[in-house]
Coordinates of N, CA and C in Angstrom, one line a residue:
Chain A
X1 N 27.2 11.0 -6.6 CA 27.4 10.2 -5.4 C 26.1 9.7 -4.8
X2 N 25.9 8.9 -4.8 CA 24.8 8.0 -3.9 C 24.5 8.5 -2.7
X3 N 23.2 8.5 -2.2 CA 22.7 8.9 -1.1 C 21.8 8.3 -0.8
X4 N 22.0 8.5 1.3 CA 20.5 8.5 2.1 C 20.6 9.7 2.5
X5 N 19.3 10.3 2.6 CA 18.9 11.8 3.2 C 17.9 11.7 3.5
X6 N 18.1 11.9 5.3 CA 17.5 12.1 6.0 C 16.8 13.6 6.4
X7 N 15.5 13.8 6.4 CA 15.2 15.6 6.4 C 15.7 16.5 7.4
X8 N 15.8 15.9 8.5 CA 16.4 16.9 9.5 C 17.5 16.2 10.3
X9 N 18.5 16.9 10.4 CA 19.5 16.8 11.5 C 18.9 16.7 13.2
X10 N 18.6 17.9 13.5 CA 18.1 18.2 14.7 C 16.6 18.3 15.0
X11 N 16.1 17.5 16.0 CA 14.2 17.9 15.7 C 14.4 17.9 17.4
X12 N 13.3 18.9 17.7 CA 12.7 18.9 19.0 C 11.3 18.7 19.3
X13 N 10.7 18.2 19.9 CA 9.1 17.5 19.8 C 8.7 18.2 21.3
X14 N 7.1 17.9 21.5 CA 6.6 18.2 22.8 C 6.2 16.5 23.2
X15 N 6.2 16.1 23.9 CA 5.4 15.0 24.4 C 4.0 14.8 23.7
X16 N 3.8 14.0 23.6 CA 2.4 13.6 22.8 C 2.4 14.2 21.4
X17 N 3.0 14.9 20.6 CA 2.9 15.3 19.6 C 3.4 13.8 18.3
X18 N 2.6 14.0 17.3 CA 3.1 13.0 16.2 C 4.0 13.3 15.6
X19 N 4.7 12.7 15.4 CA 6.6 13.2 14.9 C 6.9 12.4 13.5
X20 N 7.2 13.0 12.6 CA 7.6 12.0 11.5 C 8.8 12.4 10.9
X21 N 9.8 11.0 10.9 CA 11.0 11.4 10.4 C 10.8 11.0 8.9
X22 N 11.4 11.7 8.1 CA 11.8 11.5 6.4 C 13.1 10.3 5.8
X23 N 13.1 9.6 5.2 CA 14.3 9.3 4.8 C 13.9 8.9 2.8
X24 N 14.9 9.2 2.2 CA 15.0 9.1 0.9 C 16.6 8.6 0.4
X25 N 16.1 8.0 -0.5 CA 17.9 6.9 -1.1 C 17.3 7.2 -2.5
X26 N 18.8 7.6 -3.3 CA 18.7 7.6 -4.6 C 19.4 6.4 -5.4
X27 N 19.2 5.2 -4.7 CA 20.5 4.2 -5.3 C 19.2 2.7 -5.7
X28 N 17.8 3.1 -5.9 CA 16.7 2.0 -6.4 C 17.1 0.9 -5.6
X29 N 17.2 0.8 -4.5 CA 17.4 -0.3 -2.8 C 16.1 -0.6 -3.4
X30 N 16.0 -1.8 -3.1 CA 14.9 -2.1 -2.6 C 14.5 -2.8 -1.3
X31 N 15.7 -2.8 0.1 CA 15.2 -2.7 1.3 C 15.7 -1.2 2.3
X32 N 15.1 -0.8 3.1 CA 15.1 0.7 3.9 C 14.6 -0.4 5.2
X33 N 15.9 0.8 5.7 CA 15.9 0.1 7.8 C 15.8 1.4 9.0
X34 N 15.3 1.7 10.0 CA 14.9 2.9 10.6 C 15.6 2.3 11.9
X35 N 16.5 2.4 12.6 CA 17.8 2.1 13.5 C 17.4 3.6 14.8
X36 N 17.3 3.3 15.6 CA 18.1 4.2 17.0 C 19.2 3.9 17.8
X37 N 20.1 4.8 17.7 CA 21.2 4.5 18.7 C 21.2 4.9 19.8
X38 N 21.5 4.8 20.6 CA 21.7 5.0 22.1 C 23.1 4.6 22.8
X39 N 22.8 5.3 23.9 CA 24.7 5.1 24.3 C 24.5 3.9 25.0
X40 N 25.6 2.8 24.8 CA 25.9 1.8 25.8 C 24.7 0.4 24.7
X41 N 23.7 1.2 24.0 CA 22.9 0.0 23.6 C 23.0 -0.1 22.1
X42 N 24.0 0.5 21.6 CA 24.1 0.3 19.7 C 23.2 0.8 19.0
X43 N 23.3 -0.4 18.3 CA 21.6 0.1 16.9 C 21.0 -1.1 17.2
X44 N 19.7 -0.6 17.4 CA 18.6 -1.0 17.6 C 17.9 -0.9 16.3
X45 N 17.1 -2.5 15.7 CA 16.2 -1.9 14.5 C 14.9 -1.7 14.9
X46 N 14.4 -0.6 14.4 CA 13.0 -0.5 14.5 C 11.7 -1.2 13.4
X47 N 12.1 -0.6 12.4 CA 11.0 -1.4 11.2 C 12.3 -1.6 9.8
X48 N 12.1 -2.6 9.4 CA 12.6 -2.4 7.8 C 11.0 -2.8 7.3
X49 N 12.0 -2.7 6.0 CA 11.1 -2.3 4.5 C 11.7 -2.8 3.0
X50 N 11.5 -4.3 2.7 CA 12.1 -4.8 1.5 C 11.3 -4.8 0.5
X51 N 10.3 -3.7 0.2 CA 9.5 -3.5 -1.1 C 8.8 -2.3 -0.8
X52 N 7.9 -1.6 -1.6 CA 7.0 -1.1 -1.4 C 5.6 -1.5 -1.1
X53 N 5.3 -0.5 0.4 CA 4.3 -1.4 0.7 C 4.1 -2.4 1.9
X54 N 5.7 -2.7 1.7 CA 5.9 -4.0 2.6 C 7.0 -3.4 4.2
X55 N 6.4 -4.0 5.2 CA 6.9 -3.5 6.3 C 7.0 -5.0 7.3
X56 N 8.3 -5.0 8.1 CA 8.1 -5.9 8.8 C 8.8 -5.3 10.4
X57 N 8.5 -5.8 11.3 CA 8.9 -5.2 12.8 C 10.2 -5.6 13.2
X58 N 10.8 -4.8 13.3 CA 13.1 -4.9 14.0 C 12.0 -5.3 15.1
X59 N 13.1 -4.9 16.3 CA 13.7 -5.7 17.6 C 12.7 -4.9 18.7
X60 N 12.3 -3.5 18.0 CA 12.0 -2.6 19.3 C 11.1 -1.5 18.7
X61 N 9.8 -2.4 17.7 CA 8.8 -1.4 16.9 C 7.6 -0.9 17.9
X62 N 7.2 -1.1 19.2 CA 6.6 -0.4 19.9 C 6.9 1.1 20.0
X63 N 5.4 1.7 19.6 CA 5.7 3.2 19.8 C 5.7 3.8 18.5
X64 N 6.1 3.0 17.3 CA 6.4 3.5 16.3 C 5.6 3.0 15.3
X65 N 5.3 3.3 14.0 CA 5.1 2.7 12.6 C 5.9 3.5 11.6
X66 N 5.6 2.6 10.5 CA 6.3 3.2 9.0 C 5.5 3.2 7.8
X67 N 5.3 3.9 7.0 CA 5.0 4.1 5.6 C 6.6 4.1 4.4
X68 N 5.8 3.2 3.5 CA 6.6 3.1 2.5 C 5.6 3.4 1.1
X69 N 5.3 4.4 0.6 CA 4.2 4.5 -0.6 C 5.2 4.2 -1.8
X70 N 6.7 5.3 -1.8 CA 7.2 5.3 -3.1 C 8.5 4.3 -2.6
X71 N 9.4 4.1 -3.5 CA 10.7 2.8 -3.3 C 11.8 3.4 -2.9
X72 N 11.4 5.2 -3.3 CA 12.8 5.6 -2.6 C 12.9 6.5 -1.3
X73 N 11.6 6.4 -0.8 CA 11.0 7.2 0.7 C 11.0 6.2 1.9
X74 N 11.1 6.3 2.7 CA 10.6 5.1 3.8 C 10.6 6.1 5.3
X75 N 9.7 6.5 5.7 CA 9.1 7.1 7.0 C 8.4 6.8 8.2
X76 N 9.1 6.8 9.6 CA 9.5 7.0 10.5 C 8.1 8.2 11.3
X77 N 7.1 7.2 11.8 CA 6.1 7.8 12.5 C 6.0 7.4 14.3
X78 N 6.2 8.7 14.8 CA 6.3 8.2 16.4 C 4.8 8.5 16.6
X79 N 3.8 8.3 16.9 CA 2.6 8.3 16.9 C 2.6 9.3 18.3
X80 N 3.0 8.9 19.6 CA 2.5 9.9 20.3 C 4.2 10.4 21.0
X81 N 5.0 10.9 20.8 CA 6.2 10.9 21.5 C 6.6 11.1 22.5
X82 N 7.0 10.4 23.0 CA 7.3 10.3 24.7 C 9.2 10.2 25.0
X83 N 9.4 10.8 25.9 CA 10.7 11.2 26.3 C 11.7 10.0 26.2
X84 N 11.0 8.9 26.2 CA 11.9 7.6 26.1 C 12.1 7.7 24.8
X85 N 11.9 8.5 23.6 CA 12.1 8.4 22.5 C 13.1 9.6 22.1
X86 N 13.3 10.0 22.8 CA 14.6 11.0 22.4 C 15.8 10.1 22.1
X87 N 16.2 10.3 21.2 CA 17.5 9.7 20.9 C 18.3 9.5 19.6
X88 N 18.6 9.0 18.7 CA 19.9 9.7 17.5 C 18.8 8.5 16.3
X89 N 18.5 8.6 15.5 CA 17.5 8.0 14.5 C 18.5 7.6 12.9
X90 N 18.6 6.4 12.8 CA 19.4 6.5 11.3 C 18.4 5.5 10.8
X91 N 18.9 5.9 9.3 CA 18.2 5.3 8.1 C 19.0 4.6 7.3
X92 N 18.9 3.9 7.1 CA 19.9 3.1 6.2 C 19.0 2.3 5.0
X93 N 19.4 2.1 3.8 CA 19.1 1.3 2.5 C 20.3 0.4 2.1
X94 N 19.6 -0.5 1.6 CA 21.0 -1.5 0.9 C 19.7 -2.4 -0.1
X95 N 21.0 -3.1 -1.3 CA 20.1 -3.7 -2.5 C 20.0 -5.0 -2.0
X96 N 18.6 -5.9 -2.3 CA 19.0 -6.9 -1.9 C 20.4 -8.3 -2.5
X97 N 20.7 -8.8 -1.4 CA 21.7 -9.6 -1.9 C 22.4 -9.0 -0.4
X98 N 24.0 -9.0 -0.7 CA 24.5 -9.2 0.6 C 25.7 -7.8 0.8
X99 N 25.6 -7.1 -0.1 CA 26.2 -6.0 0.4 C 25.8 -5.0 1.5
X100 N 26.6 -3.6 1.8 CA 26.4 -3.5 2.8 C 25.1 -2.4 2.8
X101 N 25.4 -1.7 4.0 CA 24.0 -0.6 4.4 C 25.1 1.0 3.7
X102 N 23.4 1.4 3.1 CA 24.7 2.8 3.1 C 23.4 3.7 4.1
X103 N 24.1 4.4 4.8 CA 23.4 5.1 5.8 C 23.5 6.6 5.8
X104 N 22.6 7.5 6.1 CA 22.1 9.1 6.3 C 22.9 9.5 7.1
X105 N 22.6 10.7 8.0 CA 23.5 11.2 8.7 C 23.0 11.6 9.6
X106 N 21.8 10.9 10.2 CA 20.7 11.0 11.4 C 20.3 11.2 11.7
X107 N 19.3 11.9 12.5 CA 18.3 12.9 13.3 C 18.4 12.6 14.7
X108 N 18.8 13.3 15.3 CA 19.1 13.7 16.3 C 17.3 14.1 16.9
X109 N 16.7 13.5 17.7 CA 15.4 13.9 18.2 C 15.2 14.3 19.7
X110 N 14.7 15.0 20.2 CA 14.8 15.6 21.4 C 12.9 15.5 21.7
X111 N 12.9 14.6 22.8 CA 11.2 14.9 23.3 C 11.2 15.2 24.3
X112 N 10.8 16.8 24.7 CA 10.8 17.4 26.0 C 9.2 17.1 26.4
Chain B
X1 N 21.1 -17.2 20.2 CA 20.5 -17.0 19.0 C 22.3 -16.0 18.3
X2 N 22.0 -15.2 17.3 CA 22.9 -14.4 17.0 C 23.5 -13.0 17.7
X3 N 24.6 -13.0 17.5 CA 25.3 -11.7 18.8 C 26.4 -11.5 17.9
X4 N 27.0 -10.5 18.2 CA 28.5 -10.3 17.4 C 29.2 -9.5 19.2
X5 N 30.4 -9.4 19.1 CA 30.7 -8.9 20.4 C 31.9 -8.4 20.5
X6 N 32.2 -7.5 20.8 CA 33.3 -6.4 20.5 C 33.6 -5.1 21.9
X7 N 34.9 -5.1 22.1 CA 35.4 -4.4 23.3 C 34.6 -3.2 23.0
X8 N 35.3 -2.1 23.9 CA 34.3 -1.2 24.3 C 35.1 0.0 23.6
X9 N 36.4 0.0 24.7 CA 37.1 1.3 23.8 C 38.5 0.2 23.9
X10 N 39.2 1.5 23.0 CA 40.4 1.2 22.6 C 41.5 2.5 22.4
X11 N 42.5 2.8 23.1 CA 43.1 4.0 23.1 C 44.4 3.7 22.6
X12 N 45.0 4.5 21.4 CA 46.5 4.5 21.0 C 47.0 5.3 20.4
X13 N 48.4 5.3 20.7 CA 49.3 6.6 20.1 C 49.1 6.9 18.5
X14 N 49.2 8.0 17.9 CA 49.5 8.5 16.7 C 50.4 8.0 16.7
X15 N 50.2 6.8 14.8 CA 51.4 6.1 14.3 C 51.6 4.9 14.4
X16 N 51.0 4.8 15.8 CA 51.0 3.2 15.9 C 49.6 2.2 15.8
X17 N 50.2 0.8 15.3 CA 48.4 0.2 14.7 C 47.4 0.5 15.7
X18 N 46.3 0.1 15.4 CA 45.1 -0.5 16.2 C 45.0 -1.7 15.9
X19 N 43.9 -2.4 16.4 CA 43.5 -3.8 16.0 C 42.1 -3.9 17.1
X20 N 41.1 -3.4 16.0 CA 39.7 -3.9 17.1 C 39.4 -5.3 16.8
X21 N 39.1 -5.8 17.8 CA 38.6 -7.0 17.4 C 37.2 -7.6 17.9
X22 N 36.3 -8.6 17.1 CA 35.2 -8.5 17.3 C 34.8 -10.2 16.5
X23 N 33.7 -10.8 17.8 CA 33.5 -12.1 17.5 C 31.9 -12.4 17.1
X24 N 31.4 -13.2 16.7 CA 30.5 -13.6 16.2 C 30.0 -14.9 16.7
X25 N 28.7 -15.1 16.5 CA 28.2 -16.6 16.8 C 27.5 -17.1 15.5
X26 N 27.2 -16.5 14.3 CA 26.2 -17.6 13.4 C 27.7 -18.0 12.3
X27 N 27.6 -19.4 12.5 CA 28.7 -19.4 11.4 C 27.9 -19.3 10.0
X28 N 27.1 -19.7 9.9 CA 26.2 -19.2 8.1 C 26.8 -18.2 7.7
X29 N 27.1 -16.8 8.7 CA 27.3 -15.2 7.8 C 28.1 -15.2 6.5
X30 N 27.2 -15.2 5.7 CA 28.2 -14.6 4.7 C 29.4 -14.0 4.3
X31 N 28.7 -12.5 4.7 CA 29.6 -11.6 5.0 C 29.7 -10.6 6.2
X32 N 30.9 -10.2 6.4 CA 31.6 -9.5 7.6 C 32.0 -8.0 7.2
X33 N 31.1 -7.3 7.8 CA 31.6 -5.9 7.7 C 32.7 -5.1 8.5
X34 N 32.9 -4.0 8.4 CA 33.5 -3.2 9.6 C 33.1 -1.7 8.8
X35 N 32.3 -0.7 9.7 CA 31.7 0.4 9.7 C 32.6 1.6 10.7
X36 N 32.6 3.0 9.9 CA 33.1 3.7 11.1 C 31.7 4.8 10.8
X37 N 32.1 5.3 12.5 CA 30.8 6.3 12.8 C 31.8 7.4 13.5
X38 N 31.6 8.6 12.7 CA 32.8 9.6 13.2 C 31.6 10.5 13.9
X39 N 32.0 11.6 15.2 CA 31.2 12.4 16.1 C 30.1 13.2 15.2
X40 N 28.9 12.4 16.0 CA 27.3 13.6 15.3 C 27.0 12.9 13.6
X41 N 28.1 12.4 13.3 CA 27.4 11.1 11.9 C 26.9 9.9 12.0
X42 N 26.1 10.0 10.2 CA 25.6 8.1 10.4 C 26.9 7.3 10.3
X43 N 26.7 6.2 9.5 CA 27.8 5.2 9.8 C 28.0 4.7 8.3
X44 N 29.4 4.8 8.0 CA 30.4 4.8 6.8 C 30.5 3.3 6.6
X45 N 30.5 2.6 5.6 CA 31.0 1.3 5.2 C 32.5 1.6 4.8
X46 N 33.4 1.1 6.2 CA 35.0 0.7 6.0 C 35.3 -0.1 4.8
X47 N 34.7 -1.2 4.9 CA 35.3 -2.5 4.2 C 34.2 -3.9 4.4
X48 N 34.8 -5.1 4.2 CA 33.9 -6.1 4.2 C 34.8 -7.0 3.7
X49 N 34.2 -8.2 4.5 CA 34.9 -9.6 3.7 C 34.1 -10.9 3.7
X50 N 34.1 -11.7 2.6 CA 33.6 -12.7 2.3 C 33.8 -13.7 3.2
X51 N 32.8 -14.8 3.5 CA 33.0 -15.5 4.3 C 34.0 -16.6 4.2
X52 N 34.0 -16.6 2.7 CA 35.4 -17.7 1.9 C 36.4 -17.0 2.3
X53 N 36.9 -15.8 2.7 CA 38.0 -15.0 2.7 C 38.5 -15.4 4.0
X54 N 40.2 -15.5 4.4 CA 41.0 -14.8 5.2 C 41.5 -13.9 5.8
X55 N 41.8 -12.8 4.6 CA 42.4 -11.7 4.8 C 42.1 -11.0 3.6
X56 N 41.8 -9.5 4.1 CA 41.2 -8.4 3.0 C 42.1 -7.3 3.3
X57 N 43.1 -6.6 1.9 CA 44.1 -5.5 2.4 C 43.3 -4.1 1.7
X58 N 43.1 -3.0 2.3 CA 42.8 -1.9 1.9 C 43.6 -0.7 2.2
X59 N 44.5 -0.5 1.2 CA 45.6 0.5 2.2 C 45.8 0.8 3.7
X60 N 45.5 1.0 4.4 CA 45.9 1.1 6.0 C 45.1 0.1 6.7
X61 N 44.2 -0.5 6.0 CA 43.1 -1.0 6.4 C 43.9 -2.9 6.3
X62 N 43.2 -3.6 7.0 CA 44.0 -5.1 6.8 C 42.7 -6.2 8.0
X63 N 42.0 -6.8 7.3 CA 41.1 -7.5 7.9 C 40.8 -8.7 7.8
X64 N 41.2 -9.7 9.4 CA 41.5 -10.9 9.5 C 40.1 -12.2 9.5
X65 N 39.9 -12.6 8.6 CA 39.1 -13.4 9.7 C 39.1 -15.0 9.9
X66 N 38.8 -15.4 11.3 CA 39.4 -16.4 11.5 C 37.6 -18.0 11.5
X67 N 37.3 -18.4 11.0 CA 36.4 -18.9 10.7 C 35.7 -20.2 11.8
X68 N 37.0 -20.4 11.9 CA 36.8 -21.6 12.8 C 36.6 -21.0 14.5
X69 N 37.2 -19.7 15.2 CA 37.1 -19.4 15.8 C 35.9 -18.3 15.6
X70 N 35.5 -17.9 15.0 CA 34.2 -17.0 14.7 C 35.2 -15.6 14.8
X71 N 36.1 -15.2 15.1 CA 36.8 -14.0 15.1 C 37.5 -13.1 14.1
X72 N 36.7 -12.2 14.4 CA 37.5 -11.0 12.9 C 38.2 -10.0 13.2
X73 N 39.2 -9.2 12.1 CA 39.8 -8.1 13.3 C 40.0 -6.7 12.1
X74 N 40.0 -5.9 12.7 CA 40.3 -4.4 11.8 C 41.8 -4.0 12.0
X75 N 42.8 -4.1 11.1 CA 44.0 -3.4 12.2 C 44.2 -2.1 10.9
X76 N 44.5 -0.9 11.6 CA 44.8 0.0 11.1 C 46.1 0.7 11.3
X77 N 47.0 0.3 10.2 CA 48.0 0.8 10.2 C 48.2 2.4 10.4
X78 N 49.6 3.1 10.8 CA 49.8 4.3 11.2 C 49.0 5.1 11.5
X79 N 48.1 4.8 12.9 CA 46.4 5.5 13.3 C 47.0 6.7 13.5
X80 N 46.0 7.7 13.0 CA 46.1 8.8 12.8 C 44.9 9.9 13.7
X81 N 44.9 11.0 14.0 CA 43.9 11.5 14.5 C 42.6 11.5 14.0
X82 N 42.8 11.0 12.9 CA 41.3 11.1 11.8 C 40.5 10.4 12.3
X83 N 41.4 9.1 12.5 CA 40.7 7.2 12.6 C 39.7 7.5 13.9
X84 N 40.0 8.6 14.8 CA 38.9 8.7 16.0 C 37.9 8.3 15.9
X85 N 37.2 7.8 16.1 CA 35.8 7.3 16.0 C 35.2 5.9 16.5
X86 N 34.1 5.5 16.6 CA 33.7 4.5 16.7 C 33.2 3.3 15.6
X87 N 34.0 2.2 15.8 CA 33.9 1.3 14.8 C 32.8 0.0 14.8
X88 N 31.8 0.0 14.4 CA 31.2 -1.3 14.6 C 31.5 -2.3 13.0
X89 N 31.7 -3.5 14.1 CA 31.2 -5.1 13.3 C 29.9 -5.5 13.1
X90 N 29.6 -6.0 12.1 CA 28.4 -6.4 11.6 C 28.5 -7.7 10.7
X91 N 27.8 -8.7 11.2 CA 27.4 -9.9 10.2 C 26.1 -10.2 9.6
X92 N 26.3 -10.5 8.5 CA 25.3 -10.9 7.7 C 25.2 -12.2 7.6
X93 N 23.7 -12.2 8.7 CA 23.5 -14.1 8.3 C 22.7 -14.8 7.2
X94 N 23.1 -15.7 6.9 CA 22.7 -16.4 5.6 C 21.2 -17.0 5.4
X95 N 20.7 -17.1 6.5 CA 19.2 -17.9 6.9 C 18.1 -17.3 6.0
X96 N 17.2 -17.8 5.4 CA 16.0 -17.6 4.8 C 15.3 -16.1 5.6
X97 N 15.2 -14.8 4.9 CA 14.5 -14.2 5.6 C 16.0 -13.3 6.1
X98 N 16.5 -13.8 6.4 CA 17.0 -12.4 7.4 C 18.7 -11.8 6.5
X99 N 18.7 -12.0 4.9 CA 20.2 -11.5 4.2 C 19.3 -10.4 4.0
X100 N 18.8 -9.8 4.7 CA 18.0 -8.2 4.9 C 18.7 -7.7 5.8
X101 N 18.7 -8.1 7.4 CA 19.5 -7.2 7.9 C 20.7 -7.6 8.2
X102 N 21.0 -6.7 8.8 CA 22.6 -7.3 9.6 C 22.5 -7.1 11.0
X103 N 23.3 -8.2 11.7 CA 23.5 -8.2 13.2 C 24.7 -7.6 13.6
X104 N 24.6 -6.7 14.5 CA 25.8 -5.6 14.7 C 26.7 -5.6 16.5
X105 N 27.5 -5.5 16.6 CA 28.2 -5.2 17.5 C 27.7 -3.9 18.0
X106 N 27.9 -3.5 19.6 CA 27.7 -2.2 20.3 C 28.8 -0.9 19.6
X107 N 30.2 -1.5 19.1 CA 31.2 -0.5 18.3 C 32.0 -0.5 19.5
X108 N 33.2 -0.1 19.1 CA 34.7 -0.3 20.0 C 34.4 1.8 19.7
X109 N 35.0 2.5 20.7 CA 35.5 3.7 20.7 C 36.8 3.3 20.3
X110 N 37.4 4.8 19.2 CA 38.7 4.4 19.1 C 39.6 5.9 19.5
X111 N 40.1 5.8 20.6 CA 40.9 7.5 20.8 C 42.3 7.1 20.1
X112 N 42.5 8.0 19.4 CA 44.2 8.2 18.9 C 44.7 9.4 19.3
X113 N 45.4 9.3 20.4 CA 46.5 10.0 21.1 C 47.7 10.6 20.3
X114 N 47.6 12.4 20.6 CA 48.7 13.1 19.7 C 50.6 12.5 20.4

């Protein structure tokens, strides 16, 4: 069965601390998307990633960056985390062309 | 620019349809999704339909779309307590550059009442 796997379910951070989420897809995508949901505001994209290497900025990449070294990793760096960043983190991969996203099962982030 | 736009919630008895419905502005999109997101998960690929398409049947599943009106719809036959969850629409627009991501709806809540 095909996957995204995301490393943690639940994460709790301190304020200012560097935070990095994981995500890995075994299905050779060659684009990776880093999404926050929030209540009342959907998904929000933060960075995709249509190659290795290659990064371009979603809707709402302040605060954040991404590394992409290998084609089936794509990671999720909050550089200094701040409480406005608490909130539900998905990862999604799809191949290029027009099908759809297959998506992880989230991270849940908490920045006290 | 691009938007997709879809009610908020929707509440209905066990047994009887649903029908979320959810509109769009880029006519280019390709394709038309419908995702479900069940409580504390990521988000499930329901179904999809081409943009040459009218109607797509997937056992309970039955999805309209109307082209000239930009409107698409999910109806779910004999909704069950399972179907709970929130469903978003997503289109894929066709423009140079962007059949990478998809533009998404906020998602309809769906309660199914015992």
């Amino acid at each position: 069965d095909v996957k995204v796997t995301q490393s943690s379910r639940y994460l709790v951070k301190r304020t200012g601390e560097k935070v990095f989420l994981e995500c890995v897809q075994d299905m050779d995508h060659e684009n990776m998307f880093w999404y926050r949901q929030d209540p009342g505001l959907g998904l929000r994209l933060i960075y995709f990633s249509y190659d290795v290497k290659m990064k371009e900025k979603g809707d709402i990449p302040e605060g954040y960056s991404v590394s992409r070294e290998k084609k089936e990793r794509f990671s999720l760096i909050l550089e200094s985390a701040s409480t406005n960043q608490t909130s539900m983190y998905l990862c999604a991969s799809r191949p290029t062309g027009t099908y759809g996203y297959t998506f992880g099962s989230g991270t849940r982030l908490t920045v006290v | 620019g691009e938007d997709v736009e879809q009610s908020l919630f929707l509440s209905v008895r066990e047994g009887d349809s649903s029908v979320i419905n959810c509109t769009y502005t880029d006519s280019s999109s390709t394709y038309l999704y419908w995702y479900k997101q069940e409580p504390g998960a990521g988000l499930q690929l329901l179904t999809y339909i081409f943009s040459n398409m009218d109607m797509k049947q997937d056992q309970r599943l039955t999805v309209l779309l109307n082209k000239k009106d930009k409107h698409l719809s999910l109806r779910i036959a004999d909704t069950q307590t399972g179907d709970s969850a929130i469903y978003f629409c997503a289109e894929s627009p066709a423009g140079a550059g962007n059949n990478r991501k998809l533009i998404w709806g906020l998602g309809t809540s769906l309660a199914v009442n015992p």
